[in-house]
Short mmCIF file of C-alpha atoms in Angstrom, two decimals:
data_model
loop_
_atom_site.label_atom_id
_atom_site.label_comp_id
_atom_site.label_asym_id
_atom_site.label_seq_id
_atom_site.Cartn_x
_atom_site.Cartn_y
_atom_site.Cartn_z
CA MET Y 26 30.00 10.29 -20.54
CA PRO Y 27 28.45 7.11 -20.15
CA ARG Y 28 24.61 6.95 -21.76
CA TYR Y 29 21.32 4.56 -20.58
CA THR Y 30 18.44 3.24 -21.82
CA ILE Y 31 15.13 3.97 -18.89
CA GLU Y 32 12.20 2.75 -18.97
CA THR Y 33 9.10 3.88 -17.49
CA THR Y 34 5.70 3.40 -16.43
CA TYR Y 35 3.17 4.28 -15.09
CA ARG Y 36 -0.18 2.95 -13.37
CA LEU Y 37 -3.63 3.88 -15.51
CA PRO Y 38 -7.06 2.65 -13.55
CA ILE Y 39 -9.80 1.33 -15.21
CA TYR Y 40 -12.67 0.44 -13.43
CA ARG Y 41 -16.04 -0.49 -13.90
CA GLN Y 42 -19.53 -0.63 -11.94
CA GLN Y 43 -21.82 -3.73 -12.26
CA THR Y 44 -24.28 -4.88 -9.63
CA TYR Y 45 -23.60 -9.12 -8.42
CA GLN Y 46 -27.23 -10.69 -6.66
CA ALA Y 47 -25.06 -13.25 -3.82
CA PRO Y 48 -26.05 -13.70 -0.50
CA THR Y 49 -22.92 -11.46 1.87
CA LEU Y 50 -21.72 -8.58 1.06
CA GLU Y 51 -17.89 -10.71 1.19
CA GLU Y 52 -19.11 -13.40 -1.76
CA ALA Y 53 -20.36 -10.26 -4.45
CA CYS Y 54 -16.63 -8.87 -3.75
CA ALA Y 55 -15.64 -12.37 -4.55
CA LEU Y 56 -17.46 -12.70 -7.34
CA ALA Y 57 -16.86 -8.70 -8.79
CA LEU Y 58 -13.12 -10.00 -8.55
CA ASP Y 59 -13.74 -13.65 -10.46
CA ASP Y 60 -15.54 -11.26 -13.55
CA GLU Y 61 -13.17 -11.00 -16.63
CA ASP Y 62 -15.97 -9.68 -18.38
CA TRP Y 63 -14.01 -5.90 -18.08
CA THR Y 64 -16.41 -4.22 -21.75
CA GLY Y 65 -17.39 -1.37 -20.89
CA GLY Y 66 -14.25 -0.42 -18.29
CA LYS Y 67 -13.63 3.22 -18.28
CA GLU Y 68 -9.73 4.67 -17.82
CA ASP Y 69 -9.82 6.30 -14.86
CA HIS Y 70 -6.41 9.36 -15.86
CA GLU Y 71 -7.42 11.70 -13.03
CA THR Y 72 -5.66 9.30 -10.46
CA SER Y 73 -3.45 7.89 -12.19
CA GLY Y 74 0.08 6.52 -10.63
CA ALA Y 75 3.24 8.75 -10.20
CA THR Y 76 5.79 7.38 -12.81
CA TYR Y 77 8.16 5.31 -11.57
CA VAL Y 78 11.57 3.06 -13.53
CA THR Y 79 10.51 -0.46 -14.73
CA GLY Y 80 13.72 -1.04 -16.01
CA ILE Y 81 17.82 0.23 -17.02
CA TRP Y 82 20.19 -0.66 -19.72
CA LYS Y 83 23.18 0.61 -20.60
CA GLY Y 84 23.58 2.52 -23.18
CA GLU Y 85 21.17 2.38 -26.41
CA THR Y 86 18.60 -0.41 -26.77
CA ASP Y 87 15.60 -2.17 -27.51
CA GLY Y 88 15.76 -3.83 -23.66
CA SER Y 89 16.52 -6.34 -24.92
CA GLY Y 90 19.26 -6.56 -23.21
CA PRO Y 91 20.91 -6.97 -19.61
CA SER Y 92 19.24 -4.75 -17.30
CA LEU Y 93 21.34 -3.05 -14.62
CA ALA Y 94 19.25 -3.30 -11.02
CA ILE Y 95 16.61 -0.43 -10.52
CA PRO Y 96 18.22 1.77 -7.73
CA GLU Y 97 15.10 1.60 -5.08
CA GLN Y 98 13.78 5.06 -4.62
CA PHE Y 99 13.21 5.06 -8.89
CA ASP Y 100 11.18 1.29 -7.92
CA GLU Y 101 7.40 1.46 -7.68
CA ALA Y 102 6.57 3.55 -4.19
CA LEU Y 103 3.51 1.06 -4.07
CA ALA Y 104 6.54 -1.92 -4.53
CA ARG Y 105 8.57 -0.32 -1.99
CA LYS Y 106 6.02 0.23 1.09
CA ALA Y 107 4.45 -3.57 0.10
CA ASP Y 108 8.87 -4.08 1.05
CA LEU Y 109 8.56 -2.42 3.98
CA PHE Y 110 5.90 -4.38 4.72
CA ASP Y 111 6.90 -8.12 4.54
CA ASP Y 112 10.44 -6.35 6.62
CA LEU Y 113 8.28 -4.64 9.28
CA VAL Y 114 5.76 -7.89 9.80
CA GLU Y 115 9.04 -10.39 9.92
CA VAL Y 116 10.44 -8.32 13.20
CA LEU Y 117 7.50 -8.56 14.36
CA LYS Y 118 6.88 -11.96 14.07
CA GLU Y 119 10.64 -12.15 15.64
CA PRO Y 120 10.25 -13.81 19.15
CA ALA Y 121 8.69 -11.34 21.80
CA ARG Y 122 10.71 -9.69 24.33
CA VAL Y 123 9.31 -7.40 27.28
CA MET Y 124 12.17 -5.11 25.85
CA GLY Y 125 11.77 -2.52 28.45
CA LEU Y 126 7.78 -2.54 28.78
CA SER Y 127 6.16 -3.63 32.40
CA ARG Y 128 4.15 -6.05 32.06
CA ASP Y 129 1.42 -4.76 31.98
CA GLN Y 130 2.46 -3.13 29.04
CA PHE Y 131 3.64 -6.19 27.25
CA ALA Y 132 0.27 -7.32 27.82
CA HIS Y 133 -1.69 -4.86 26.30
CA TRP Y 134 1.29 -4.81 23.70
CA LEU Y 135 0.91 -8.49 22.53
CA PRO Y 136 -2.49 -9.24 21.77
CA ARG Y 137 -2.92 -5.87 19.44
CA ALA Y 138 0.64 -6.59 17.63
CA LEU Y 139 -1.39 -10.42 17.03
CA THR Y 140 -4.19 -8.95 15.56
CA VAL Y 141 -2.43 -6.74 13.43
CA LEU Y 142 -0.39 -10.16 12.32
CA GLY Y 143 -3.59 -11.49 12.28
CA ARG Y 144 -4.55 -9.25 8.80
CA ALA Y 145 -0.70 -8.49 7.62
CA ASP Y 146 -0.77 -12.10 6.88
CA ASN Y 147 -4.27 -11.66 5.65
CA ILE Y 148 -2.77 -9.02 2.78
CA VAL Y 149 0.05 -11.39 2.54
CA HIS Y 150 -1.70 -14.21 1.53
CA ASP Y 151 -4.48 -14.47 -0.37
CA ALA Y 152 -7.45 -16.98 -0.13
CA THR Y 153 -4.97 -19.93 -1.72
CA GLY Y 154 -2.90 -19.30 1.10
CA GLN Y 155 -0.02 -18.39 -2.30
CA ARG Y 156 1.56 -14.87 -1.47
CA PRO Y 157 0.79 -12.30 -4.28
CA ALA Y 158 2.20 -12.11 -7.55
CA ARG Y 159 4.95 -9.66 -7.77
CA MET Y 160 6.03 -7.59 -10.82
CA PRO Y 161 9.39 -9.08 -11.54
CA ALA Y 162 12.37 -7.43 -10.62
CA ALA Y 163 14.78 -5.83 -13.28
CA GLU Y 164 18.26 -7.86 -12.49
#
């Protein structure tokens, strides 16, 4: 029977509470995100994430050899949701066609879809216009 070395991970949130002085709420949030001083950060064990598979190797190994693809259902749920989100956004960006909707229904749907797509673009791209970094997938 084959043997596999499986690496699993869970995310442990670390939080801090700092006070920032700024002209607006958005600027205070930006200051907080740019602040690299985590002195006094606290681990939040009660809201840690679910365990997921981050690496698979055939046989007994230290993880230095070629890895196997992780079956989708064992990948991190948040990463799977983000991938699905990207796919859904791409489907919505396809040229819109009425496809069975009345003109009134389509006229009501289109502005809502464009608003949602704008929000999605803000999530997918950070302030520099770059896609957010993702953990590399096992190959």
